[in-house]
C-alpha cells in the first residue's frame, strides 16, 4: 500500500484546484529572446499604451496593443505577429496589428491612412486626459540636461557610439540598466557600466548625419564612445546586459533594449556641444582603496 498526500479540500468537501505556477521560458529555436509577458509600455511622446515586438534584422517596433479589423485598415499598414516576431504584412486573417507610429497623436498624421483618423483622435483625447491628471509628462517637456550630487552636468539622453553606430540612449550613461530576467523573474537592476567594467570616453565629434545625409554645418557634439572596447564588450552594451548576464546567454530578456538609432536631424534637441562634467560614482574597489588603514 502506498500513502498519497491528502489533496486539499474545502470545508464542503469539494476539491481545491491548485494551479501549478508555470515559468516562462524562451524556446531554443525562438527568433526572439524577449519574454512575451509584460511587454506593455507607454509611448514617451503621447502616453498611450504600446506593446514592444522584435523584428527580423530590424529595430524593435511598438505596436498598438489591440488587433483591428483588417478591412478597416489600409492593406499597406497591416502587420501581424508570428512566434513573437512582428512582420509588416497581413497574415490573411480578418484581423491585423498596427504600428503605434501610424496612430501616435504626437506625430504628424499620415495622409495615407485617413481611415485611422478616428482611432488617432481617441488617442489624442486620452493624451490630453493623462496630461490633465498629471499622469503623463510629454518627453518634449522634460529637461534635456540633469544635475545631481554625483554628476554636475550630464545629458539625460546621451548619444552613445558602439559598433560604429551612434545610438540615442533613453537615460544617462550610468543609469542604463540590464534588460535580462533574474532568477526571481524580475528585471535585473544592475547597470551596464560597473566599476569593474571598462568605461567609455566622452569625446567631441562632428555631427555627421546618418543614411548619407550631409553633416550639420560646423556643429560638434558630445558622444560617449565605446568603440575602443573589445568587440564582446560592445556587443554586451548593444544587447543591454550587465557583465553577469552577458555571461548567461540563456537568461531571457524582460524588455527590449532601449537604444534608438541616432539621427542628428530628428534628435537635434539632444545634441550637446560641450563635454559633460561627470564624476563617476565610486565603486567598491575605489571605496576600499580610500578606506582608512587600521
Ligand atoms: Zn505615441
Ligand atoms: Zn543583468
CSV table of C-alpha atoms and ligand atoms in Angstrom, one decimal:
chain,number,residue,atom,x,y,z
A,1,UNK,CA,0.0,0.0,0.0
A,2,UNK,CA,1.2,3.4,-0.8
A,3,UNK,CA,0.3,6.5,1.0
A,4,UNK,CA,-0.6,9.6,-1.0
A,5,UNK,CA,-0.5,13.1,0.3
A,6,UNK,CA,-4.1,14.3,1.1
A,7,UNK,CA,-5.4,16.5,-1.7
A,8,UNK,CA,-6.7,19.9,-0.5
A,9,UNK,CA,-10.4,20.2,0.0
A,10,UNK,CA,-12.8,23.0,1.0
A,11,UNK,CA,-15.0,22.7,4.1
A,12,UNK,CA,-17.8,21.3,2.0
A,13,UNK,CA,-15.6,18.6,0.7
A,14,UNK,CA,-15.2,20.0,-2.9
A,15,UNK,CA,-11.6,19.8,-4.1
A,16,UNK,CA,-9.5,22.9,-4.4
A,17,UNK,CA,-7.8,23.1,-7.7
A,18,UNK,CA,-4.2,24.3,-7.2
A,19,UNK,CA,-2.8,25.7,-10.4
A,20,UNK,CA,0.9,24.9,-10.8
A,21,UNK,CA,2.9,28.0,-11.4
A,22,UNK,CA,4.4,27.8,-14.9
A,23,UNK,CA,7.6,29.6,-15.6
A,24,UNK,CA,8.1,31.4,-18.8
A,25,UNK,CA,10.9,30.1,-20.9
A,26,UNK,CA,12.4,31.1,-24.2
A,27,UNK,CA,12.3,28.3,-26.7
A,28,UNK,CA,15.7,27.3,-28.1
A,29,UNK,CA,14.6,27.9,-31.7
A,30,UNK,CA,12.9,31.3,-31.0
A,31,UNK,CA,14.0,34.2,-33.1
A,32,UNK,CA,13.3,36.5,-30.2
A,33,UNK,CA,14.8,36.2,-26.7
A,34,UNK,CA,12.1,38.6,-25.4
A,35,UNK,CA,9.6,37.2,-22.9
A,36,UNK,CA,6.1,38.0,-24.3
A,37,UNK,CA,4.6,38.6,-20.9
A,38,UNK,CA,4.7,42.2,-19.7
A,39,UNK,CA,5.9,43.9,-22.8
A,40,UNK,CA,3.5,46.7,-22.4
A,41,UNK,CA,4.8,50.2,-22.2
A,42,UNK,CA,3.7,53.7,-22.8
A,43,UNK,CA,4.7,56.0,-25.7
A,44,UNK,CA,7.1,58.6,-24.4
A,45,UNK,CA,5.6,61.2,-26.7
A,46,UNK,CA,1.8,60.7,-26.2
A,47,UNK,CA,1.5,58.4,-23.1
A,48,UNK,CA,-0.7,55.9,-24.8
A,49,UNK,CA,-0.2,52.1,-24.3
A,50,UNK,CA,2.0,50.3,-26.7
A,51,UNK,CA,3.5,46.8,-27.0
A,52,UNK,CA,7.1,46.1,-28.0
A,53,UNK,CA,7.9,43.4,-30.5
A,54,UNK,CA,11.1,42.2,-32.1
A,55,UNK,CA,11.5,42.3,-35.9
A,56,UNK,CA,13.9,40.3,-38.0
A,57,UNK,CA,17.1,42.2,-38.5
A,58,UNK,CA,15.4,45.5,-37.6
A,59,UNK,CA,14.9,47.7,-34.5
A,60,UNK,CA,12.0,46.5,-32.2
A,61,UNK,CA,8.7,48.0,-33.2
A,62,UNK,CA,6.0,49.4,-31.0
A,63,UNK,CA,2.6,48.1,-31.9
A,64,UNK,CA,-0.9,49.3,-31.0
A,65,UNK,CA,-1.9,46.9,-28.2
A,66,UNK,CA,-5.3,45.9,-29.9
A,67,UNK,CA,-6.0,44.0,-33.0
A,68,UNK,CA,-8.1,45.8,-35.6
A,69,UNK,CA,-10.5,44.5,-38.3
A,70,UNK,CA,-8.2,44.2,-41.3
A,71,UNK,CA,-10.9,45.6,-43.6
A,72,UNK,CA,-10.8,49.0,-41.8
A,73,UNK,CA,-7.1,49.4,-42.1
A,74,UNK,CA,-5.3,50.2,-45.4
A,75,UNK,CA,-3.5,47.0,-46.5
A,76,UNK,CA,-0.2,48.9,-46.6
A,77,UNK,CA,-0.5,49.4,-42.9
A,78,UNK,CA,-1.2,45.8,-42.0
A,79,UNK,CA,1.1,44.0,-39.6
A,80,UNK,CA,0.9,40.6,-37.9
A,81,UNK,CA,2.8,38.8,-35.2
A,82,UNK,CA,4.1,35.3,-35.6
A,83,UNK,CA,6.0,33.4,-33.0
A,84,UNK,CA,6.6,36.6,-31.0
A,85,UNK,CA,8.1,38.5,-34.0
A,86,UNK,CA,6.2,41.3,-35.8
A,87,UNK,CA,6.0,41.3,-39.6
A,88,UNK,CA,5.0,44.3,-41.7
A,89,UNK,CA,2.2,42.5,-43.7
A,90,UNK,CA,-1.1,40.9,-43.1
A,91,UNK,CA,-1.4,37.2,-42.4
A,92,UNK,CA,-4.6,36.6,-44.4
A,93,UNK,CA,-6.8,36.7,-41.3
A,94,UNK,CA,-9.7,39.2,-40.7
A,95,UNK,CA,-7.6,41.0,-38.1
A,96,UNK,CA,-4.3,42.9,-38.2
A,97,UNK,CA,-1.9,44.8,-35.9
A,98,UNK,CA,-0.7,48.3,-36.5
A,99,UNK,CA,2.4,50.2,-35.6
A,100,UNK,CA,1.8,52.9,-32.9
A,101,UNK,CA,3.7,55.4,-35.1
A,102,UNK,CA,0.8,55.5,-37.5
A,103,UNK,CA,-1.6,56.5,-34.7
A,104,UNK,CA,0.6,58.5,-32.3
A,105,UNK,CA,-1.2,61.9,-31.9
A,106,UNK,CA,2.2,63.5,-31.1
A,107,UNK,CA,3.3,62.9,-34.7
A,108,UNK,CA,2.1,64.3,-37.9
A,109,UNK,CA,-0.9,62.4,-39.3
A,110,UNK,CA,0.0,60.3,-42.3
A,111,UNK,CA,-2.2,61.2,-45.3
A,112,UNK,CA,-2.1,57.6,-46.4
A,113,UNK,CA,-4.2,56.5,-43.5
A,114,UNK,CA,-7.3,58.6,-43.2
A,115,UNK,CA,-9.3,55.5,-42.1
A,116,UNK,CA,-7.3,55.6,-38.9
A,117,UNK,CA,-8.2,59.2,-38.0
A,118,UNK,CA,-11.0,58.2,-35.5
A,119,UNK,CA,-8.7,56.0,-33.5
A,120,UNK,CA,-5.9,58.6,-33.6
A,121,UNK,CA,-8.4,61.2,-32.3
A,122,UNK,CA,-9.3,58.9,-29.4
A,123,UNK,CA,-5.7,58.5,-28.5
A,124,UNK,CA,-5.2,62.3,-28.6
A,125,UNK,CA,-8.1,62.7,-26.2
A,126,UNK,CA,-6.5,60.1,-23.9
A,127,UNK,CA,-3.2,62.0,-24.0
A,128,UNK,CA,-5.0,65.2,-23.0
A,129,UNK,CA,-6.7,63.4,-20.2
A,130,UNK,CA,-3.4,61.9,-18.9
A,131,UNK,CA,-1.7,65.3,-19.0
A,132,UNK,CA,-4.6,67.0,-17.2
A,133,UNK,CA,-4.5,64.3,-14.5
A,134,UNK,CA,-0.7,64.8,-14.1
A,135,UNK,CA,-0.2,61.1,-15.1
A,136,UNK,CA,2.0,61.9,-18.1
A,137,UNK,CA,4.6,64.5,-19.0
A,138,UNK,CA,5.5,64.5,-22.7
A,139,UNK,CA,9.2,63.9,-23.4
A,140,UNK,CA,9.3,67.3,-25.1
A,141,UNK,CA,8.5,69.0,-21.7
A,142,UNK,CA,11.2,67.0,-19.8
A,143,UNK,CA,14.7,68.6,-19.2
A,144,UNK,CA,17.5,67.5,-21.5
A,145,UNK,CA,20.2,68.0,-19.0
A,146,UNK,CA,20.0,67.0,-15.4
A,147,UNK,CA,22.2,67.6,-12.4
A,148,UNK,CA,22.7,65.5,-9.3
A,149,UNK,CA,25.1,65.4,-6.3
A,150,UNK,CA,27.3,62.9,-8.1
A,151,UNK,CA,27.3,64.4,-11.5
A,152,UNK,CA,27.5,68.1,-12.0
A,153,UNK,CA,26.0,68.1,-15.5
A,154,UNK,CA,25.1,65.1,-17.7
A,155,UNK,CA,22.9,64.6,-20.7
A,156,UNK,CA,19.6,63.0,-19.8
A,157,UNK,CA,19.6,61.2,-23.2
A,158,UNK,CA,23.3,60.8,-24.3
A,159,UNK,CA,24.5,59.8,-27.7
A,160,UNK,CA,26.5,56.6,-27.4
A,161,UNK,CA,28.7,55.2,-30.1
A,162,UNK,CA,29.3,51.5,-30.3
A,163,UNK,CA,30.0,49.0,-33.1
A,164,UNK,CA,30.5,52.1,-35.3
A,165,UNK,CA,26.8,53.2,-34.9
A,166,UNK,CA,25.5,56.1,-32.9
A,167,UNK,CA,22.5,55.5,-30.6
A,168,UNK,CA,20.4,57.8,-28.5
A,169,UNK,CA,20.2,56.3,-25.0
A,170,UNK,CA,17.0,56.8,-23.1
A,171,UNK,CA,18.7,57.6,-19.8
A,172,UNK,CA,22.1,58.8,-18.5
A,173,UNK,CA,25.0,56.5,-19.2
A,174,UNK,CA,25.5,55.3,-15.7
A,175,UNK,CA,21.8,54.5,-15.3
A,176,UNK,CA,21.4,52.3,-18.4
A,177,UNK,CA,20.0,49.1,-16.9
A,178,UNK,CA,20.4,45.5,-17.8
A,179,UNK,CA,17.3,44.0,-19.6
A,180,UNK,CA,17.8,40.4,-18.6
A,181,UNK,CA,15.5,38.5,-16.3
A,182,UNK,CA,16.8,37.4,-12.9
A,183,UNK,CA,16.1,34.0,-11.3
A,184,UNK,CA,13.4,35.8,-9.3
A,185,UNK,CA,11.7,36.7,-12.6
A,186,UNK,CA,12.3,40.4,-12.3
A,187,UNK,CA,14.3,42.7,-14.4
A,188,UNK,CA,18.0,42.8,-13.4
A,189,UNK,CA,18.8,46.1,-11.6
A,190,UNK,CA,22.5,46.1,-12.5
A,191,UNK,CA,23.8,48.9,-14.7
A,192,UNK,CA,25.8,48.2,-17.8
A,193,UNK,CA,28.6,50.5,-16.5
A,194,UNK,CA,30.0,48.8,-13.4
A,195,UNK,CA,33.2,49.9,-11.6
A,196,UNK,CA,34.8,46.7,-12.8
A,197,UNK,CA,33.9,47.0,-16.5
A,198,UNK,CA,35.8,49.2,-19.0
A,199,UNK,CA,34.2,52.6,-19.4
A,200,UNK,CA,33.6,54.7,-22.5
A,201,UNK,CA,35.2,58.0,-23.2
A,202,UNK,CA,33.3,61.3,-23.7
A,203,UNK,CA,34.5,62.9,-26.9
A,204,UNK,CA,33.5,65.7,-29.2
A,205,UNK,CA,32.8,64.7,-32.8
A,206,UNK,CA,31.2,66.3,-35.8
A,207,UNK,CA,27.5,65.8,-36.1
A,208,UNK,CA,27.9,63.5,-39.1
A,209,UNK,CA,24.5,62.6,-40.2
A,210,UNK,CA,23.4,59.1,-40.9
A,211,UNK,CA,22.0,57.5,-44.1
A,212,UNK,CA,24.2,59.6,-46.4
A,213,UNK,CA,22.9,63.0,-45.2
A,214,UNK,CA,25.4,65.8,-45.0
A,215,UNK,CA,26.8,66.8,-41.6
A,216,UNK,CA,25.1,69.8,-40.0
A,217,UNK,CA,27.4,72.7,-40.8
A,218,UNK,CA,30.1,73.4,-38.2
A,219,UNK,CA,28.4,71.6,-35.4
A,220,UNK,CA,30.1,69.3,-32.9
A,221,UNK,CA,28.5,67.1,-30.3
A,222,UNK,CA,29.4,65.1,-27.2
A,223,UNK,CA,29.4,61.4,-27.8
A,224,UNK,CA,30.0,58.6,-25.2
A,225,UNK,CA,32.3,56.4,-27.3
A,226,UNK,CA,32.7,52.7,-26.6
A,227,UNK,CA,34.5,51.9,-29.8
A,228,UNK,CA,37.8,51.2,-28.1
A,229,UNK,CA,36.2,48.4,-26.0
A,230,UNK,CA,36.6,44.8,-27.0
A,231,UNK,CA,34.1,43.6,-29.6
A,232,UNK,CA,32.4,41.4,-26.9
A,233,UNK,CA,32.0,44.3,-24.6
A,234,UNK,CA,30.4,46.4,-27.3
A,235,UNK,CA,28.1,43.5,-28.1
A,236,UNK,CA,27.2,43.4,-24.4
A,237,UNK,CA,26.3,47.1,-24.4
A,238,UNK,CA,24.3,46.7,-27.6
A,239,UNK,CA,22.4,43.8,-26.1
A,240,UNK,CA,22.0,46.0,-22.9
A,241,UNK,CA,23.2,43.3,-20.5
A,242,UNK,CA,25.3,43.7,-17.3
A,243,UNK,CA,28.6,41.7,-17.2
A,244,UNK,CA,27.0,38.9,-15.2
A,245,UNK,CA,24.1,38.4,-17.7
A,246,UNK,CA,26.4,38.8,-20.7
A,247,UNK,CA,27.9,35.5,-19.4
A,248,UNK,CA,24.5,33.9,-19.1
A,249,UNK,CA,23.0,33.9,-22.6
A,250,UNK,CA,20.2,31.6,-21.6
A,251,UNK,CA,18.6,34.2,-19.4
A,252,UNK,CA,15.7,35.8,-21.3
A,253,UNK,CA,15.1,39.5,-21.8
A,254,UNK,CA,12.3,41.1,-19.8
A,255,UNK,CA,12.2,44.1,-22.1
A,256,UNK,CA,13.7,45.2,-25.4
A,257,UNK,CA,17.0,47.0,-25.5
A,258,UNK,CA,16.3,50.8,-25.3
A,259,UNK,CA,18.7,52.0,-28.0
A,260,UNK,CA,17.3,54.3,-30.6
A,261,UNK,CA,19.4,54.8,-33.8
A,262,UNK,CA,20.6,58.4,-33.5
A,263,UNK,CA,19.6,60.8,-36.3
A,264,UNK,CA,21.0,64.4,-35.8
A,265,UNK,CA,18.0,65.9,-37.6
A,266,UNK,CA,15.4,64.0,-35.7
A,267,UNK,CA,17.2,64.2,-32.3
A,268,UNK,CA,18.7,67.6,-32.6
A,269,UNK,CA,17.4,68.6,-29.2
A,270,UNK,CA,19.6,66.0,-27.6
A,271,UNK,CA,22.8,67.3,-29.2
A,272,UNK,CA,25.3,68.7,-26.6
A,273,UNK,CA,28.1,70.8,-28.0
A,274,UNK,CA,30.1,70.6,-24.7
A,275,UNK,CA,31.5,67.6,-22.9
A,276,UNK,CA,29.6,66.8,-19.7
A,277,UNK,CA,31.4,67.1,-16.4
A,278,UNK,CA,31.0,63.8,-14.8
A,279,UNK,CA,32.1,62.4,-11.5
A,280,UNK,CA,31.9,58.7,-11.7
A,281,UNK,CA,30.3,57.0,-8.7
A,282,UNK,CA,32.9,55.3,-6.6
A,283,UNK,CA,32.8,51.5,-6.8
A,284,UNK,CA,33.7,49.1,-4.0
A,285,UNK,CA,37.3,48.9,-5.2
A,286,UNK,CA,37.6,52.7,-5.1
A,287,UNK,CA,36.0,52.8,-1.7
A,288,UNK,CA,38.2,50.1,-0.2
A,289,UNK,CA,41.3,51.9,-1.6
A,290,UNK,CA,40.2,55.1,0.2
A,291,UNK,CA,39.3,53.4,3.5
A,292,UNK,CA,41.5,54.4,6.4
A,293,UNK,CA,44.1,51.8,7.3
A,294,UNK,CA,43.6,50.1,10.7
B,1,LIG,ZN1,2.6,58.0,-29.2
B,2,LIG,ZN1,21.9,41.8,-15.5
